PDB file of C-alpha atoms and ligand atoms in Angstrom:
ATOM      1  CA  MET O   1     -99.508 -35.981-337.235  1.00 58.00           C
ATOM      2  CA  THR O   2     -96.336 -38.330-336.504  1.00 83.00           C
ATOM      3  CA  LEU O   3     -95.134 -40.815-334.869  1.00 91.00           C
ATOM      4  CA  LYS O   4     -91.949 -39.664-334.530  1.00 91.00           C
ATOM      5  CA  GLU O   5     -92.096 -38.808-330.199  1.00 92.00           C
ATOM      6  CA  TYR O   6     -93.677 -42.178-329.771  1.00 92.00           C
ATOM      7  CA  GLN O   7     -91.366 -44.106-331.791  1.00 91.00           C
ATOM      8  CA  LYS O   8     -88.343 -42.188-329.631  1.00 92.00           C
ATOM      9  CA  LYS O   9     -89.729 -43.453-326.238  1.00 92.00           C
ATOM     10  CA  ARG O  10     -89.210 -46.652-327.433  1.00 94.00           C
ATOM     11  CA  ARG O  11     -87.065 -50.036-328.236  1.00 91.00           C
ATOM     12  CA  PHE O  12     -88.904 -52.130-330.105  1.00 91.00           C
ATOM     13  CA  GLY O  13     -86.447 -55.257-329.882  1.00 86.00           C
ATOM     14  CA  ILE O  14     -87.156 -55.035-325.797  1.00 90.00           C
ATOM     15  CA  THR O  15     -90.658 -54.133-325.741  1.00 92.00           C
ATOM     16  CA  PRO O  16     -93.361 -56.250-328.054  1.00 90.00           C
ATOM     17  CA  GLU O  17     -95.534 -52.294-328.944  1.00 92.00           C
ATOM     18  CA  PRO O  18     -95.481 -51.999-332.934  1.00 91.00           C
ATOM     19  CA  ALA O  19     -93.343 -49.771-334.228  1.00 90.00           C
ATOM     20  CA  GLY O  20     -95.430 -47.805-336.505  1.00 87.00           C
ATOM     21  CA  LYS O  21     -95.615 -46.533-340.038  1.00 78.00           C
ATOM     22  CA  SER O  22     -97.839 -43.892-340.523  1.00 62.00           C
ATOM     23  CA  ALA O  23    -100.768 -45.356-342.507  1.00 62.00           C
ATOM     24  CA  PRO O  24    -102.187 -43.098-345.625  1.00 61.00           C
ATOM     25  CA  ALA O  25    -104.856 -40.600-344.630  1.00 59.00           C
ATOM     26  CA  LYS O  26    -108.313 -42.429-344.875  1.00 55.00           C
ATOM     27  CA  LYS O  27    -111.453 -41.693-347.619  1.00 58.00           C
ATOM     28  CA  GLN O  28    -113.806 -39.529-345.189  1.00 51.00           C
ATOM     29  CA  SER O  29    -115.908 -42.173-345.156  1.00 60.00           C
ATOM     30  CA  SER O  30    -114.371 -45.317-344.074  1.00 74.00           C
ATOM     31  CA  PRO O  31    -115.019 -45.747-339.957  1.00 87.00           C
ATOM     32  CA  ARG O  32    -112.179 -44.943-338.059  1.00 95.00           C
ATOM     33  CA  LEU O  33    -110.975 -46.331-334.925  1.00 97.00           C
ATOM     34  CA  TYR O  34    -111.784 -46.063-330.994  1.00 98.00           C
ATOM     35  CA  VAL O  35    -109.539 -47.529-328.764  1.00 98.00           C
ATOM     36  CA  ILE O  36    -109.199 -47.740-324.944  1.00 98.00           C
ATOM     37  CA  GLN O  37    -106.951 -49.458-323.288  1.00 98.00           C
ATOM     38  CA  LYS O  38    -105.901 -50.355-319.531  1.00 98.00           C
ATOM     39  CA  HIS O  39    -103.106 -49.821-318.254  1.00 98.00           C
ATOM     40  CA  ARG O  40    -100.747 -50.054-315.545  1.00 96.00           C
ATOM     41  CA  ALA O  41     -97.795 -48.738-315.006  1.00 94.00           C
ATOM     42  CA  THR O  42     -96.264 -46.193-312.501  1.00 90.00           C
ATOM     43  CA  SER O  43    -100.225 -45.808-311.779  1.00 94.00           C
ATOM     44  CA  LEU O  44    -103.019 -47.383-314.152  1.00 97.00           C
ATOM     45  CA  HIS O  45    -104.724 -45.563-315.816  1.00 98.00           C
ATOM     46  CA  TYR O  46    -106.999 -45.458-319.449  1.00 98.00           C
ATOM     47  CA  ASP O  47    -105.539 -44.970-322.541  1.00 98.00           C
ATOM     48  CA  PHE O  48    -108.600 -43.028-324.925  1.00 98.00           C
ATOM     49  CA  ARG O  49    -107.265 -43.049-327.738  1.00 98.00           C
ATOM     50  CA  LEU O  50    -108.770 -42.183-331.371  1.00 98.00           C
ATOM     51  CA  GLU O  51    -107.699 -42.845-335.249  1.00 97.00           C
ATOM     52  CA  TRP O  52    -107.596 -39.948-336.815  1.00 95.00           C
ATOM     53  CA  ASN O  53    -105.421 -38.583-340.003  1.00 92.00           C
ATOM     54  CA  GLY O  54    -103.448 -42.216-340.274  1.00 92.00           C
ATOM     55  CA  THR O  55    -102.272 -42.396-336.509  1.00 94.00           C
ATOM     56  CA  LEU O  56    -104.090 -42.717-332.917  1.00 97.00           C
ATOM     57  CA  LEU O  57    -104.558 -39.206-330.938  1.00 98.00           C
ATOM     58  CA  SER O  58    -103.941 -40.904-327.512  1.00 98.00           C
ATOM     59  CA  TRP O  59    -105.142 -39.705-323.955  1.00 98.00           C
ATOM     60  CA  ALA O  60    -104.454 -41.181-320.987  1.00 97.00           C
ATOM     61  CA  VAL O  61    -107.072 -40.603-317.970  1.00 98.00           C
ATOM     62  CA  PRO O  62    -106.316 -41.356-314.549  1.00 97.00           C
ATOM     63  CA  LYS O  63    -109.507 -42.323-313.859  1.00 97.00           C
ATOM     64  CA  GLY O  64    -111.636 -43.526-316.945  1.00 98.00           C
ATOM     65  CA  PRO O  65    -114.297 -42.818-318.382  1.00 98.00           C
ATOM     66  CA  SER O  66    -117.815 -41.622-316.548  1.00 98.00           C
ATOM     67  CA  LEU O  67    -120.897 -42.611-317.694  1.00 98.00           C
ATOM     68  CA  ASP O  68    -122.109 -39.620-315.982  1.00 98.00           C
ATOM     69  CA  PRO O  69    -122.805 -36.251-317.861  1.00 98.00           C
ATOM     70  CA  SER O  70    -122.101 -34.292-314.395  1.00 98.00           C
ATOM     71  CA  VAL O  71    -118.440 -36.049-314.325  1.00 98.00           C
ATOM     72  CA  LYS O  72    -115.455 -34.481-315.641  1.00 97.00           C
ATOM     73  CA  ARG O  73    -112.552 -36.353-316.328  1.00 97.00           C
ATOM     74  CA  LEU O  74    -109.049 -35.328-316.238  1.00 95.00           C
ATOM     75  CA  ALA O  75    -107.350 -36.674-319.905  1.00 96.00           C
ATOM     76  CA  MET O  76    -103.617 -36.273-320.823  1.00 95.00           C
ATOM     77  CA  GLN O  77    -103.191 -35.825-324.343  1.00 96.00           C
ATOM     78  CA  VAL O  78    -100.093 -37.982-325.045  1.00 96.00           C
ATOM     79  CA  GLU O  79     -97.554 -38.680-328.023  1.00 96.00           C
ATOM     80  CA  ASP O  80     -99.659 -39.648-331.020  1.00 96.00           C
ATOM     81  CA  HIS O  81     -99.864 -44.083-331.883  1.00 97.00           C
ATOM     82  CA  PRO O  82     -99.646 -46.591-334.641  1.00 96.00           C
ATOM     83  CA  VAL O  83    -102.861 -47.958-335.307  1.00 95.00           C
ATOM     84  CA  GLU O  84    -102.212 -50.838-334.923  1.00 95.00           C
ATOM     85  CA  TYR O  85    -101.258 -50.252-331.069  1.00 96.00           C
ATOM     86  CA  ALA O  86    -105.219 -50.478-331.102  1.00 96.00           C
ATOM     87  CA  SER O  87    -105.506 -54.045-330.659  1.00 95.00           C
ATOM     88  CA  PHE O  88    -101.706 -54.553-328.329  1.00 96.00           C
ATOM     89  CA  GLU O  89    -102.717 -56.262-324.734  1.00 97.00           C
ATOM     90  CA  GLY O  90     -99.769 -57.751-323.192  1.00 96.00           C
ATOM     91  CA  THR O  91     -97.589 -56.520-320.818  1.00 95.00           C
ATOM     92  CA  ILE O  92     -94.389 -54.176-321.878  1.00 94.00           C
ATOM     93  CA  PRO O  93     -91.044 -54.942-319.836  1.00 93.00           C
ATOM     94  CA  GLU O  94     -89.402 -53.612-316.216  1.00 92.00           C
ATOM     95  CA  GLY O  95     -87.241 -50.369-317.611  1.00 93.00           C
ATOM     96  CA  GLU O  96     -89.178 -49.996-320.396  1.00 94.00           C
ATOM     97  CA  TYR O  97     -91.834 -46.762-321.452  1.00 93.00           C
ATOM     98  CA  GLY O  98     -94.489 -47.475-319.947  1.00 94.00           C
ATOM     99  CA  GLY O  99     -93.426 -50.964-318.576  1.00 95.00           C
ATOM    100  CA  GLY O 100     -96.240 -52.656-316.979  1.00 95.00           C
ATOM    101  CA  THR O 101     -99.440 -54.201-318.160  1.00 97.00           C
ATOM    102  CA  VAL O 102    -101.536 -52.920-321.091  1.00 98.00           C
ATOM    103  CA  MET O 103    -105.817 -54.461-321.890  1.00 98.00           C
ATOM    104  CA  VAL O 104    -108.185 -53.944-324.586  1.00 98.00           C
ATOM    105  CA  TRP O 105    -111.116 -52.762-322.327  1.00 98.00           C
ATOM    106  CA  ASP O 106    -113.129 -51.246-324.821  1.00 98.00           C
ATOM    107  CA  GLN O 107    -112.538 -50.701-328.906  1.00 97.00           C
ATOM    108  CA  GLY O 108    -114.806 -49.794-331.552  1.00 98.00           C
ATOM    109  CA  THR O 109    -115.530 -46.762-334.124  1.00 98.00           C
ATOM    110  CA  TRP O 110    -116.103 -42.966-333.593  1.00 98.00           C
ATOM    111  CA  THR O 111    -117.312 -40.570-336.182  1.00 97.00           C
ATOM    112  CA  PRO O 112    -117.187 -36.600-334.979  1.00 96.00           C
ATOM    113  CA  GLU O 113    -119.807 -35.076-334.483  1.00 97.00           C
ATOM    114  CA  GLN O 114    -117.733 -30.956-335.948  1.00 94.00           C
ATOM    115  CA  ASP O 115    -117.131 -31.601-339.879  1.00 94.00           C
ATOM    116  CA  ASP O 116    -113.642 -29.578-339.246  1.00 96.00           C
ATOM    117  CA  VAL O 117    -112.165 -31.815-336.414  1.00 96.00           C
ATOM    118  CA  ALA O 118    -108.238 -29.982-337.029  1.00 95.00           C
ATOM    119  CA  ALA O 119    -110.257 -26.842-336.356  1.00 97.00           C
ATOM    120  CA  ALA O 120    -112.391 -28.564-333.196  1.00 97.00           C
ATOM    121  CA  LEU O 121    -109.418 -30.161-331.377  1.00 96.00           C
ATOM    122  CA  GLN O 122    -107.419 -26.754-332.036  1.00 94.00           C
ATOM    123  CA  ARG O 123    -110.316 -24.609-330.101  1.00 94.00           C
ATOM    124  CA  GLY O 124    -110.345 -27.404-327.336  1.00 95.00           C
ATOM    125  CA  ASP O 125    -113.621 -28.415-327.564  1.00 96.00           C
ATOM    126  CA  PHE O 126    -114.278 -31.448-329.473  1.00 98.00           C
ATOM    127  CA  LYS O 127    -117.248 -33.499-329.906  1.00 98.00           C
ATOM    128  CA  PHE O 128    -117.711 -37.096-331.842  1.00 98.00           C
ATOM    129  CA  SER O 129    -119.247 -40.082-330.573  1.00 98.00           C
ATOM    130  CA  LEU O 130    -118.546 -43.766-329.700  1.00 98.00           C
ATOM    131  CA  GLN O 131    -120.019 -47.544-330.902  1.00 98.00           C
ATOM    132  CA  GLY O 132    -117.970 -49.462-329.227  1.00 98.00           C
ATOM    133  CA  LYS O 133    -118.491 -52.672-327.239  1.00 98.00           C
ATOM    134  CA  LYS O 134    -118.682 -50.881-323.395  1.00 98.00           C
ATOM    135  CA  LEU O 135    -118.649 -46.948-324.547  1.00 98.00           C
ATOM    136  CA  GLN O 136    -121.684 -45.227-326.778  1.00 98.00           C
ATOM    137  CA  GLY O 137    -123.138 -42.247-328.117  1.00 98.00           C
ATOM    138  CA  SER O 138    -122.091 -38.436-327.248  1.00 98.00           C
ATOM    139  CA  TRP O 139    -118.947 -37.418-326.099  1.00 98.00           C
ATOM    140  CA  VAL O 140    -116.662 -34.410-325.761  1.00 98.00           C
ATOM    141  CA  LEU O 141    -113.524 -33.281-325.001  1.00 98.00           C
ATOM    142  CA  VAL O 142    -112.790 -29.771-323.952  1.00 97.00           C
ATOM    143  CA  ARG O 143    -109.242 -28.309-323.561  1.00 95.00           C
ATOM    144  CA  THR O 144    -108.870 -27.110-319.655  1.00 92.00           C
ATOM    145  CA  ARG O 145    -105.676 -24.922-318.826  1.00 79.00           C
ATOM    146  CA  GLY O 146    -102.919 -26.705-317.915  1.00 69.00           C
ATOM    147  CA  TYR O 147    -100.200 -26.774-315.271  1.00 68.00           C
ATOM    148  CA  GLY O 148     -96.385 -25.537-316.395  1.00 70.00           C
ATOM    149  CA  SER O 149     -94.514 -27.160-319.685  1.00 68.00           C
ATOM    150  CA  ARG O 150     -97.647 -29.730-320.363  1.00 72.00           C
ATOM    151  CA  ALA O 151    -100.230 -26.325-320.472  1.00 72.00           C
ATOM    152  CA  ASP O 152    -102.092 -27.103-323.529  1.00 83.00           C
ATOM    153  CA  LYS O 153    -102.038 -30.778-323.018  1.00 92.00           C
ATOM    154  CA  SER O 154    -104.977 -31.335-320.984  1.00 94.00           C
ATOM    155  CA  TRP O 155    -108.072 -31.917-321.245  1.00 96.00           C
ATOM    156  CA  LEU O 156    -111.101 -32.857-320.076  1.00 96.00           C
ATOM    157  CA  LEU O 157    -113.593 -36.113-321.236  1.00 98.00           C
ATOM    158  CA  ILE O 158    -117.091 -35.274-320.674  1.00 98.00           C
ATOM    159  CA  LYS O 159    -120.076 -37.592-321.610  1.00 98.00           C
ATOM    160  CA  HIS O 160    -122.927 -35.293-323.068  1.00 98.00           C
ATOM    161  CA  ARG O 161    -126.690 -36.051-322.316  1.00 98.00           C
ATOM    162  CA  ASP O 162    -127.940 -39.034-324.301  1.00 98.00           C
ATOM    163  CA  ALA O 163    -129.957 -42.964-324.527  1.00 98.00           C
ATOM    164  CA  TYR O 164    -126.301 -44.081-322.866  1.00 98.00           C
ATOM    165  CA  ALA O 165    -125.392 -41.787-320.082  1.00 98.00           C
ATOM    166  CA  SER O 166    -125.461 -43.481-317.012  1.00 97.00           C
ATOM    167  CA  THR O 167    -124.374 -43.283-313.261  1.00 96.00           C
ATOM    168  CA  LYS O 168    -123.392 -46.039-313.512  1.00 96.00           C
ATOM    169  CA  ASP O 169    -119.102 -46.373-312.218  1.00 97.00           C
ATOM    170  CA  ILE O 170    -118.304 -49.136-315.709  1.00 97.00           C
ATOM    171  CA  ALA O 171    -115.190 -49.125-315.228  1.00 96.00           C
ATOM    172  CA  ALA O 172    -115.614 -50.766-312.027  1.00 96.00           C
ATOM    173  CA  GLU O 173    -118.153 -53.384-313.432  1.00 97.00           C
ATOM    174  CA  GLU O 174    -117.228 -54.369-316.305  1.00 97.00           C
ATOM    175  CA  PRO O 175    -112.808 -54.406-315.855  1.00 97.00           C
ATOM    176  CA  ARG O 176    -112.698 -57.025-317.882  1.00 98.00           C
ATOM    177  CA  SER O 177    -110.636 -57.181-321.152  1.00 98.00           C
ATOM    178  CA  ILE O 178    -113.204 -56.920-324.724  1.00 98.00           C
ATOM    179  CA  VAL O 179    -110.843 -59.453-326.276  1.00 97.00           C
ATOM    180  CA  SER O 180    -109.639 -62.187-324.564  1.00 96.00           C
ATOM    181  CA  LYS O 181    -112.301 -61.586-321.004  1.00 97.00           C
ATOM    182  CA  ARG O 182    -109.205 -60.952-318.900  1.00 97.00           C
ATOM    183  CA  LEU O 183    -108.509 -58.852-316.695  1.00 97.00           C
ATOM    184  CA  LEU O 184    -105.079 -57.569-315.842  1.00 96.00           C
ATOM    185  CA  ALA O 185    -103.735 -59.038-313.196  1.00 95.00           C
ATOM    186  CA  GLU O 186    -104.786 -62.357-315.812  1.00 96.00           C
ATOM    187  CA  ILE O 187    -102.188 -60.784-318.284  1.00 95.00           C
ATOM    188  CA  ALA O 188     -99.836 -59.729-315.861  1.00 93.00           C
ATOM    189  CA  GLN O 189     -99.712 -63.520-315.313  1.00 91.00           C
ATOM    190  CA  GLU O 190     -99.242 -65.098-318.961  1.00 86.00           C
ATOM    191  CA  GLY O 191     -96.913 -62.605-320.599  1.00 67.00           C
ATOM    192  CA  GLY O 192     -99.963 -60.848-323.066  1.00 54.00           C
ATOM    193  CA  GLY O 193    -101.412 -63.001-325.816  1.00 49.00           C
ATOM    194  CA  ASP O 194     -98.106 -65.274-326.880  1.00 45.00           C
ATOM    195  CA  VAL O 195     -99.902 -67.831-324.566  1.00 41.00           C
ATOM    196  CA  GLU O 196    -103.233 -67.560-327.052  1.00 42.00           C
ATOM    197  CA  LYS O 197    -101.429 -67.683-329.873  1.00 39.00           C
ATOM    198  CA  ALA O 198     -99.297 -70.199-329.154  1.00 34.00           C
ATOM    199  CA  ALA O 199    -102.378 -72.664-328.103  1.00 37.00           C
ATOM    200  CA  THR O 200    -105.054 -71.423-330.738  1.00 38.00           C
ATOM    201  CA  GLY O 201    -102.352 -70.506-334.288  1.00 36.00           C
ATOM    202  CA  ASP O 202    -105.776 -67.884-334.024  1.00 40.00           C
ATOM    203  CA  PRO O 203    -105.489 -64.855-332.231  1.00 39.00           C
ATOM    204  CA  MET O 204    -108.593 -64.042-333.155  1.00 39.00           C
ATOM    205  CA  SER O 205    -110.145 -67.697-331.637  1.00 39.00           C
ATOM    206  CA  GLN O 206    -108.960 -67.952-328.313  1.00 42.00           C
ATOM    207  CA  PRO O 207    -109.834 -70.766-325.626  1.00 42.00           C
ATOM    208  CA  PRO O 208    -112.537 -70.083-323.262  1.00 42.00           C
ATOM    209  CA  ALA O 209    -111.238 -68.776-319.579  1.00 43.00           C
ATOM    210  CA  SER O 210    -111.519 -72.582-317.671  1.00 43.00           C
ATOM    211  CA  LYS O 211    -109.213 -73.872-320.134  1.00 40.00           C
ATOM    212  CA  ARG O 212    -106.776 -70.796-320.616  1.00 41.00           C
ATOM    213  CA  SER O 213    -105.212 -70.944-317.207  1.00 43.00           C
ATOM    214  CA  LYS O 214    -104.066 -74.540-317.797  1.00 40.00           C
ATOM    215  CA  VAL O 215    -102.823 -73.333-321.098  1.00 41.00           C
ATOM    216  CA  ALA O 216    -100.959 -70.695-319.117  1.00 43.00           C
ATOM    217  CA  ALA O 217     -99.755 -73.166-316.069  1.00 42.00           C
ATOM    218  CA  ALA O 218     -98.755 -75.538-319.006  1.00 43.00           C
ATOM    219  CA  ALA O 219     -96.951 -72.323-320.807  1.00 43.00           C
ATOM    220  CA  PRO O 220     -92.434 -71.935-319.777  1.00 47.00           C
ATOM    221  CA  LYS O 221     -91.887 -70.293-316.591  1.00 46.00           C
ATOM    222  CA  LYS O 222     -89.904 -66.873-317.740  1.00 48.00           C
ATOM    223  CA  PRO O 223     -86.672 -66.823-315.067  1.00 52.00           C
ATOM    224  CA  PRO O 224     -87.153 -64.072-311.933  1.00 52.00           C
ATOM    225  CA  LYS O 225     -87.408 -61.069-312.820  1.00 49.00           C
ATOM    226  CA  LYS O 226     -85.677 -57.770-310.573  1.00 51.00           C
ATOM    227  CA  PRO O 227     -87.567 -55.506-308.718  1.00 53.00           C
ATOM    228  CA  ARG O 228     -89.695 -53.741-310.783  1.00 49.00           C
ATOM    229  CA  LYS O 229     -88.240 -49.987-311.766  1.00 48.00           C
ATOM    230  CA  ARG O 230     -90.710 -48.266-313.836  1.00 48.00           C
ATOM    231  CA  SER O 231     -91.931 -45.209-315.618  1.00 51.00           C
ATOM    232  CA  SER O 232     -95.576 -44.413-317.056  1.00 51.00           C
TER     233      SER O 232
HETATM  234 MN1  LIG P   1    -100.529 -44.918-321.701  1.00 90.33          MN
END
């Protein structure tokens, strides 16, 4: 696993995203991070990330996860991200790679359901369970036939049948950040986590929703921005 592709795509003096260092691989016994980031860039998608060997394996899921086992959701594998990325919520400047707004939509830990994760990934049949706030239970990522140069990057994310399977439209019914409880539009307006940090000095203890809009209103206004030129 390497962060070279991740780092090459980004200008860290400009984007607030973490530059990242590859962390040493964790022991098998320690819990591994799971996160989904809702990301409005050129188009809205959900970035599904699983910590593995010191980085976050990452897939972009255009329609987001479905709790319905009969629904297969396209998941395009993208470059590995640094582990620190799991807590990133805020705004990537216009014109930068992935320019737009990022929300921590769900987070928790994951557990492999196969002994040899590397082999499962290689084979394209990767089973795991999630211990998140919104998503739980057993899931699978299955590599599918893609097109052109990204043929081997195309997967399907599918919920297995278990007690957590449901026909509930989780993406529509639970649209808020699991960390700040904000909607994407509110994050876009408030310009990321800086407002909360400045207000409380502690990103973990955030003001209630009623106070937050006043905090945002009191924050200095940024100069008007140029027209959007975004890429994902
Ligand atoms: Mn993304």
